[in-house]
Every structure is written in C-alpha cells, then in structure tokens.
PDB file of C-alpha atoms in Angstrom:
ATOM      1  CA  TRP G   1     -79.349 -10.994  90.920  1.00 77.00           C
ATOM      2  CA  LEU G   2     -80.488 -14.582  90.152  1.00 74.00           C
ATOM      3  CA  SER G   3     -77.003 -15.899  91.005  1.00 79.00           C
ATOM      4  CA  ALA G   4     -77.194 -14.177  94.380  1.00 80.00           C
ATOM      5  CA  GLN G   5     -80.653 -15.667  94.983  1.00 75.00           C
ATOM      6  CA  LEU G   6     -79.391 -19.164  94.033  1.00 76.00           C
ATOM      7  CA  ALA G   7     -76.327 -18.814  96.278  1.00 78.00           C
ATOM      8  CA  SER G   8     -78.560 -17.747  99.171  1.00 81.00           C
ATOM      9  CA  LEU G   9     -80.917 -20.651  98.472  1.00 76.00           C
ATOM     10  CA  LYS G  10     -77.953 -23.079  98.358  1.00 80.00           C
ATOM     11  CA  GLN G  11     -76.724 -21.804 101.749  1.00 82.00           C
ATOM     12  CA  GLN G  12     -80.216 -22.194 103.179  1.00 80.00           C
ATOM     13  CA  THR G  13     -80.459 -25.746 101.767  1.00 79.00           C
ATOM     14  CA  ASP G  14     -77.050 -26.675 103.201  1.00 80.00           C
ATOM     15  CA  ALA G  15     -78.002 -25.210 106.587  1.00 80.00           C
ATOM     16  CA  LEU G  16     -81.308 -27.150 106.621  1.00 76.00           C
ATOM     17  CA  ASP G  17     -79.475 -30.361 105.636  1.00 77.00           C
ATOM     18  CA  ALA G  18     -76.971 -29.799 108.455  1.00 79.00           C
ATOM     19  CA  ARG G  19     -79.794 -29.145 110.927  1.00 77.00           C
ATOM     20  CA  ALA G  20     -81.589 -32.317 109.811  1.00 74.00           C
ATOM     21  CA  ALA G  21     -78.362 -34.320 110.180  1.00 73.00           C
ATOM     22  CA  ALA G  22     -77.756 -32.899 113.676  1.00 75.00           C
ATOM     23  CA  LEU G  23     -81.321 -33.728 114.730  1.00 70.00           C
ATOM     24  CA  ASP G  24     -80.923 -37.211 113.251  1.00 69.00           C
ATOM     25  CA  ARG G  25     -77.858 -37.837 115.418  1.00 68.00           C
ATOM     26  CA  ALA G  26     -79.610 -36.415 118.503  1.00 66.00           C
ATOM     27  CA  SER G  27     -82.803 -38.423 118.027  1.00 61.00           C
ATOM     28  CA  GLY G  28     -81.199 -41.817 118.668  1.00 56.00           C
ATOM     29  CA  ASN G  29     -82.963 -43.386 115.687  1.00 54.00           C
ATOM     30  CA  TYR G  30     -81.142 -45.774 113.413  1.00 49.00           C
ATOM     31  CA  GLY G  31     -83.261 -45.485 110.314  1.00 50.00           C
ATOM     32  CA  ASP G  32     -86.351 -43.717 109.083  1.00 51.00           C
ATOM     33  CA  ASP G  33     -88.835 -45.526 111.329  1.00 53.00           C
ATOM     34  CA  ASP G  34     -89.257 -46.158 115.050  1.00 52.00           C
ATOM     35  CA  SER G  35     -88.464 -49.870 114.793  1.00 53.00           C
ATOM     36  CA  HIS G  36     -84.754 -49.212 115.391  1.00 61.00           C
ATOM     37  CA  ASN G  37     -85.168 -46.846 118.312  1.00 67.00           C
ATOM     38  CA  PRO G  38     -83.267 -48.121 121.380  1.00 76.00           C
ATOM     39  CA  VAL G  39     -84.982 -45.592 123.668  1.00 73.00           C
ATOM     40  CA  LEU G  40     -88.426 -46.984 122.851  1.00 75.00           C
ATOM     41  CA  ALA G  41     -87.142 -50.574 123.021  1.00 80.00           C
ATOM     42  CA  ARG G  42     -85.766 -49.932 126.513  1.00 84.00           C
ATOM     43  CA  LEU G  43     -89.061 -48.277 127.496  1.00 82.00           C
ATOM     44  CA  ASP G  44     -90.914 -51.453 126.476  1.00 85.00           C
ATOM     45  CA  SER G  45     -88.467 -53.555 128.468  1.00 88.00           C
ATOM     46  CA  LEU G  46     -88.797 -51.342 131.556  1.00 87.00           C
ATOM     47  CA  ASN G  47     -92.594 -51.439 131.246  1.00 89.00           C
ATOM     48  CA  ALA G  48     -92.505 -55.256 131.322  1.00 89.00           C
ATOM     49  CA  GLY G  49     -90.144 -55.137 134.317  1.00 90.00           C
ATOM     50  CA  LEU G  50     -92.447 -52.724 136.129  1.00 87.00           C
ATOM     51  CA  ALA G  51     -95.448 -54.980 135.523  1.00 89.00           C
ATOM     52  CA  ALA G  52     -93.514 -57.963 136.917  1.00 88.00           C
ATOM     53  CA  ALA G  53     -92.390 -55.939 139.961  1.00 89.00           C
ATOM     54  CA  GLU G  54     -95.968 -54.810 140.647  1.00 90.00           C
ATOM     55  CA  SER G  55     -97.207 -58.384 140.389  1.00 86.00           C
ATOM     56  CA  SER G  56     -94.497 -59.630 142.731  1.00 84.00           C
ATOM     57  CA  ARG G  57     -95.250 -56.900 145.266  1.00 87.00           C
ATOM     58  CA  ILE G  58     -98.973 -57.645 145.184  1.00 86.00           C
ATOM     59  CA  VAL G  59     -98.435 -61.379 145.746  1.00 81.00           C
ATOM     60  CA  ARG G  60     -95.906 -60.842 148.533  1.00 83.00           C
ATOM     61  CA  GLU G  61     -98.149 -58.313 150.223  1.00 85.00           C
ATOM     62  CA  ALA G  62    -101.049 -60.775 150.070  1.00 81.00           C
ATOM     63  CA  ILE G  63     -98.857 -63.478 151.620  1.00 80.00           C
ATOM     64  CA  TRP G  64     -97.667 -61.098 154.331  1.00 82.00           C
ATOM     65  CA  ARG G  65    -101.244 -60.000 155.146  1.00 83.00           C
ATOM     66  CA  SER G  66    -102.384 -63.631 155.283  1.00 79.00           C
ATOM     67  CA  VAL G  67     -99.501 -64.617 157.534  1.00 79.00           C
ATOM     68  CA  GLU G  68    -100.169 -61.648 159.832  1.00 80.00           C
ATOM     69  CA  ASN G  69    -103.316 -63.262 161.241  1.00 76.00           C
ATOM     70  CA  GLY G  70    -101.169 -66.161 162.522  1.00 71.00           C
ATOM     71  CA  ASP G  71    -103.590 -68.984 161.671  1.00 71.00           C
ATOM     72  CA  PRO G  72    -101.424 -72.014 160.747  1.00 69.00           C
ATOM     73  CA  GLU G  73    -104.311 -73.530 158.761  1.00 70.00           C
ATOM     74  CA  VAL G  74    -104.544 -70.508 156.434  1.00 69.00           C
ATOM     75  CA  ILE G  75    -100.787 -70.159 156.208  1.00 71.00           C
ATOM     76  CA  SER G  76    -100.334 -73.811 155.236  1.00 66.00           C
ATOM     77  CA  GLY G  77    -102.595 -73.212 152.240  1.00 66.00           C
ATOM     78  CA  LEU G  78    -100.215 -70.574 150.869  1.00 66.00           C
ATOM     79  CA  GLY G  79     -97.352 -73.035 150.471  1.00 63.00           C
ATOM     80  CA  GLY G  80     -97.595 -73.675 146.736  1.00 63.00           C
ATOM     81  CA  ASN G  81     -97.260 -70.065 145.602  1.00 65.00           C
ATOM     82  CA  PRO G  82     -94.281 -69.786 143.212  1.00 63.00           C
ATOM     83  CA  ASN G  83     -94.049 -65.996 143.657  1.00 64.00           C
ATOM     84  CA  ALA G  84     -93.123 -66.270 147.321  1.00 66.00           C
ATOM     85  CA  GLY G  85     -89.432 -65.840 148.062  1.00 66.00           C
ATOM     86  CA  PRO G  86     -87.221 -68.906 148.530  1.00 71.00           C
ATOM     87  CA  SER G  87     -86.866 -68.404 152.290  1.00 70.00           C
ATOM     88  CA  THR G  88     -90.636 -68.031 152.580  1.00 72.00           C
ATOM     89  CA  GLN G  89     -91.117 -71.210 150.529  1.00 73.00           C
ATOM     90  CA  ASN G  90     -88.780 -73.049 152.908  1.00 76.00           C
ATOM     91  CA  SER G  91     -90.787 -71.767 155.877  1.00 76.00           C
ATOM     92  CA  PHE G  92     -94.015 -72.921 154.246  1.00 76.00           C
ATOM     93  CA  ALA G  93     -92.517 -76.396 153.745  1.00 79.00           C
ATOM     94  CA  LEU G  94     -91.288 -76.548 157.350  1.00 82.00           C
ATOM     95  CA  LEU G  95     -94.656 -75.362 158.644  1.00 80.00           C
ATOM     96  CA  GLN G  96     -96.484 -78.007 156.605  1.00 83.00           C
ATOM     97  CA  SER G  97     -94.117 -80.657 157.955  1.00 85.00           C
ATOM     98  CA  LEU G  98     -94.734 -79.498 161.542  1.00 86.00           C
ATOM     99  CA  ARG G  99     -98.496 -79.514 160.935  1.00 85.00           C
ATOM    100  CA  SER G 100     -98.247 -83.086 159.636  1.00 87.00           C
ATOM    101  CA  GLN G 101     -96.334 -84.063 162.786  1.00 89.00           C
ATOM    102  CA  GLU G 102     -98.980 -82.342 164.923  1.00 88.00           C
ATOM    103  CA  SER G 103    -101.747 -84.233 163.158  1.00 89.00           C
ATOM    104  CA  ALA G 104     -99.941 -87.561 163.567  1.00 90.00           C
ATOM    105  CA  ILE G 105     -99.321 -86.914 167.281  1.00 88.00           C
ATOM    106  CA  LYS G 106    -102.963 -85.955 167.850  1.00 89.00           C
ATOM    107  CA  THR G 107    -104.060 -89.163 166.154  1.00 89.00           C
ATOM    108  CA  GLN G 108    -101.622 -91.142 168.284  1.00 87.00           C
ATOM    109  CA  ILE G 109    -102.860 -89.431 171.468  1.00 84.00           C
ATOM    110  CA  ALA G 110    -106.469 -90.180 170.575  1.00 84.00           C
ATOM    111  CA  GLU G 111    -105.641 -93.844 169.934  1.00 84.00           C
ATOM    112  CA  SER G 112    -103.639 -94.093 173.160  1.00 80.00           C
ATOM    113  CA  ALA G 113    -106.468 -92.479 175.157  1.00 78.00           C
ATOM    114  CA  ASN G 114    -108.979 -94.957 173.732  1.00 80.00           C
ATOM    115  CA  ARG G 115    -106.725 -97.956 174.173  1.00 80.00           C
ATOM    116  CA  TYR G 116    -104.896 -97.287 177.454  1.00 77.00           C
ATOM    117  CA  GLY G 117    -106.760 -94.397 179.067  1.00 73.00           C
ATOM    118  CA  GLU G 118    -105.524 -90.980 180.028  1.00 74.00           C
ATOM    119  CA  ASN G 119    -103.661 -92.250 183.081  1.00 76.00           C
ATOM    120  CA  TRP G 120    -101.225 -94.243 180.973  1.00 74.00           C
ATOM    121  CA  PRO G 121     -97.624 -93.036 181.727  1.00 75.00           C
ATOM    122  CA  ALA G 122     -96.628 -92.548 178.060  1.00 79.00           C
ATOM    123  CA  PHE G 123     -99.741 -90.409 177.543  1.00 78.00           C
ATOM    124  CA  ALA G 124     -98.113 -87.482 179.387  1.00 80.00           C
ATOM    125  CA  GLU G 125     -95.020 -87.797 177.189  1.00 85.00           C
ATOM    126  CA  GLU G 126     -97.176 -87.732 174.047  1.00 86.00           C
ATOM    127  CA  ARG G 127     -98.966 -84.621 175.325  1.00 86.00           C
ATOM    128  CA  ALA G 128     -95.604 -82.932 176.045  1.00 88.00           C
ATOM    129  CA  HIS G 129     -94.414 -83.860 172.553  1.00 90.00           C
ATOM    130  CA  LEU G 130     -97.607 -82.343 171.080  1.00 88.00           C
ATOM    131  CA  GLU G 131     -97.073 -79.121 173.031  1.00 92.00           C
ATOM    132  CA  SER G 132     -93.477 -78.982 171.807  1.00 92.00           C
ATOM    133  CA  VAL G 133     -94.579 -79.359 168.187  1.00 90.00           C
ATOM    134  CA  GLN G 134     -97.298 -76.730 168.665  1.00 88.00           C
ATOM    135  CA  ASP G 135     -94.722 -74.335 170.146  1.00 91.00           C
ATOM    136  CA  SER G 136     -92.497 -74.984 167.136  1.00 89.00           C
ATOM    137  CA  ILE G 137     -95.441 -74.215 164.846  1.00 84.00           C
ATOM    138  CA  GLN G 138     -96.076 -70.899 166.576  1.00 86.00           C
ATOM    139  CA  GLN G 139     -92.384 -69.979 166.409  1.00 88.00           C
ATOM    140  CA  GLU G 140     -92.288 -70.846 162.711  1.00 84.00           C
ATOM    141  CA  VAL G 141     -95.450 -68.808 162.080  1.00 83.00           C
ATOM    142  CA  HIS G 142     -93.749 -65.853 163.758  1.00 86.00           C
ATOM    143  CA  ARG G 143     -90.555 -66.308 161.708  1.00 85.00           C
ATOM    144  CA  LEU G 144     -92.636 -66.743 158.567  1.00 83.00           C
ATOM    145  CA  GLY G 145     -94.416 -63.470 159.303  1.00 82.00           C
ATOM    146  CA  GLU G 146     -91.088 -61.685 159.618  1.00 86.00           C
ATOM    147  CA  ARG G 147     -89.804 -63.245 156.378  1.00 83.00           C
ATOM    148  CA  ALA G 148     -93.015 -62.431 154.523  1.00 83.00           C
ATOM    149  CA  HIS G 149     -92.827 -58.822 155.699  1.00 87.00           C
ATOM    150  CA  SER G 150     -89.175 -58.615 154.676  1.00 86.00           C
ATOM    151  CA  ASP G 151     -90.001 -60.110 151.240  1.00 84.00           C
ATOM    152  CA  TYR G 152     -92.795 -57.570 150.866  1.00 89.00           C
ATOM    153  CA  GLU G 153     -90.482 -54.666 151.748  1.00 91.00           C
ATOM    154  CA  VAL G 154     -87.893 -55.824 149.190  1.00 89.00           C
ATOM    155  CA  ALA G 155     -90.602 -56.228 146.524  1.00 89.00           C
ATOM    156  CA  PHE G 156     -91.986 -52.779 147.369  1.00 93.00           C
ATOM    157  CA  GLN G 157     -88.554 -51.158 147.009  1.00 94.00           C
ATOM    158  CA  SER G 158     -87.942 -53.074 143.794  1.00 92.00           C
ATOM    159  CA  GLU G 159     -91.256 -51.872 142.390  1.00 92.00           C
ATOM    160  CA  ASN G 160     -90.419 -48.267 143.282  1.00 94.00           C
ATOM    161  CA  ALA G 161     -87.011 -48.550 141.616  1.00 94.00           C
ATOM    162  CA  ALA G 162     -88.615 -50.062 138.501  1.00 92.00           C
ATOM    163  CA  ARG G 163     -91.235 -47.294 138.454  1.00 91.00           C
ATOM    164  CA  ASP G 164     -88.537 -44.600 138.751  1.00 94.00           C
ATOM    165  CA  ALA G 165     -86.512 -46.124 135.899  1.00 92.00           C
ATOM    166  CA  PHE G 166     -89.658 -46.406 133.768  1.00 89.00           C
ATOM    167  CA  THR G 167     -90.610 -42.779 134.449  1.00 91.00           C
ATOM    168  CA  GLN G 168     -87.137 -41.541 133.537  1.00 91.00           C
ATOM    169  CA  GLN G 169     -87.160 -43.580 130.338  1.00 86.00           C
ATOM    170  CA  LYS G 170     -90.683 -42.374 129.529  1.00 85.00           C
ATOM    171  CA  ASN G 171     -89.513 -38.765 129.856  1.00 85.00           C
ATOM    172  CA  LEU G 172     -86.550 -39.529 127.615  1.00 79.00           C
ATOM    173  CA  ALA G 173     -88.849 -41.236 125.090  1.00 76.00           C
ATOM    174  CA  SER G 174     -91.102 -38.186 125.130  1.00 75.00           C
ATOM    175  CA  GLN G 175     -88.100 -35.986 124.423  1.00 73.00           C
ATOM    176  CA  VAL G 176     -86.937 -38.346 121.655  1.00 69.00           C
ATOM    177  CA  THR G 177     -90.419 -38.313 120.139  1.00 68.00           C
ATOM    178  CA  GLY G 178     -90.314 -34.510 120.113  1.00 67.00           C
ATOM    179  CA  ASN G 179     -86.902 -34.682 118.467  1.00 65.00           C
ATOM    180  CA  ALA G 180     -88.244 -37.146 115.896  1.00 66.00           C
ATOM    181  CA  VAL G 181     -91.039 -34.743 114.961  1.00 67.00           C
ATOM    182  CA  ALA G 182     -88.531 -31.897 114.672  1.00 70.00           C
ATOM    183  CA  LEU G 183     -86.314 -34.183 112.555  1.00 68.00           C
ATOM    184  CA  ARG G 184     -89.160 -35.013 110.171  1.00 73.00           C
ATOM    185  CA  LEU G 185     -89.976 -31.312 109.783  1.00 74.00           C
ATOM    186  CA  ALA G 186     -86.314 -30.443 109.229  1.00 74.00           C
ATOM    187  CA  ARG G 187     -85.982 -33.187 106.588  1.00 75.00           C
ATOM    188  CA  GLN G 188     -89.107 -31.926 104.861  1.00 77.00           C
ATOM    189  CA  GLU G 189     -87.860 -28.308 104.857  1.00 78.00           C
ATOM    190  CA  ALA G 190     -84.468 -29.422 103.563  1.00 76.00           C
ATOM    191  CA  ALA G 191     -86.081 -31.489 100.796  1.00 79.00           C
ATOM    192  CA  GLU G 192     -88.328 -28.601  99.748  1.00 78.00           C
ATOM    193  CA  SER G 193     -85.398 -26.191  99.743  1.00 74.00           C
ATOM    194  CA  ARG G 194     -83.307 -28.629  97.713  1.00 76.00           C
ATOM    195  CA  ALA G 195     -86.142 -29.078  95.211  1.00 78.00           C
ATOM    196  CA  LEU G 196     -86.542 -25.296  94.892  1.00 73.00           C
ATOM    197  CA  TYR G 197     -82.780 -24.868  94.405  1.00 69.00           C
TER     198      TYR G 197
END
C-alpha cells in the first residue's frame, strides 16, 4: 500500500515539475527574478517612447496654434524651439531673415523721408520693395502654418501609434505577470510534493 502511495506521489511530483517547467518557458523570464524579463524591459522602453511622443505632440501643437494667429512678431519668437520639425525650423529662419529685411527697409525709408522727402523718386521704389518683403512675410507665415499643422498631424499619429504599442505591451506584461504568479505557485507545489516524497 505504501509503495502505491509513493508511486502516486512520485507521479504527482513529476507532473508538478513538468507544469512548472512549462510555465517557466511560457513566462518569458530568464531567471528567478524580473530583472531578466524582456517583456517588462520592452514595456519600459515603450513607456519612454510614449512620453517622448506626447511631449513632441504637445510642442508641435503649441507651435501650430501660435502660428495660426498669423502674427509674424509672435511667430518669430518661436524660432529657437528644438522640438519643431526641420522644415518648420527652416521656415522660422527664413521668416526671421525676412523680418530683418523689413526692419532694415523701414529704417531706410524713414531716413530717406527725413533726408530727401517723400517726393524723392527712389522713395517709391523703397516703398515697393517694402511691400514685396511684407508680401513674402505673409506668404511664409501661411506656408509655416501649413508646415506646423502637418508636423502636428505627424506627431499626433506617432503618439497614437506609440500609445497603441504601449497598451499592447502592457496587456502582454499583465499576462506575463499572471503567468509568473502561476509559475511561483507551481514551483512551490512541486517543491512541497518533492519534499513529501
């Protein structure tokens, strides 16, 4: 009778060991702790990526909203933002250059008006040049608005993709955590059964 009980206990111990081994393979862990868990490591990486995508989207949305009002003075102040896209940075630089030209032409017109009067023949040419530069500024503000909106849309889509990947990995990590708990319980049962045997 005792031999039959021991044989049954040995079968139970072997079955619990096999179950623990199968759960160990399914859990994705490489060791007894969570420090070697690639699922959790990827979750941390995706979380950092999601935070960066959110930050980028927020900055690009702020730039787009600021550019929407069309005030070249406000837009020129946004030029040093490193989170703006490269095409938007180029537009900021061009806009600042055009604003510098506008300022120089206005100064020149004021000096010419004081020195020669408004009836001076070159005065009309300077005024036409100023209008041309101001038209270029308005066109660049419009193009900058389109670029800023496009950059915002790309950042928004990127953030959504990062959020989806993070959510999927979080669900997988939750499943792996459940498997890890089941693995610990199976190891404990197998150890107790082995000790009893």
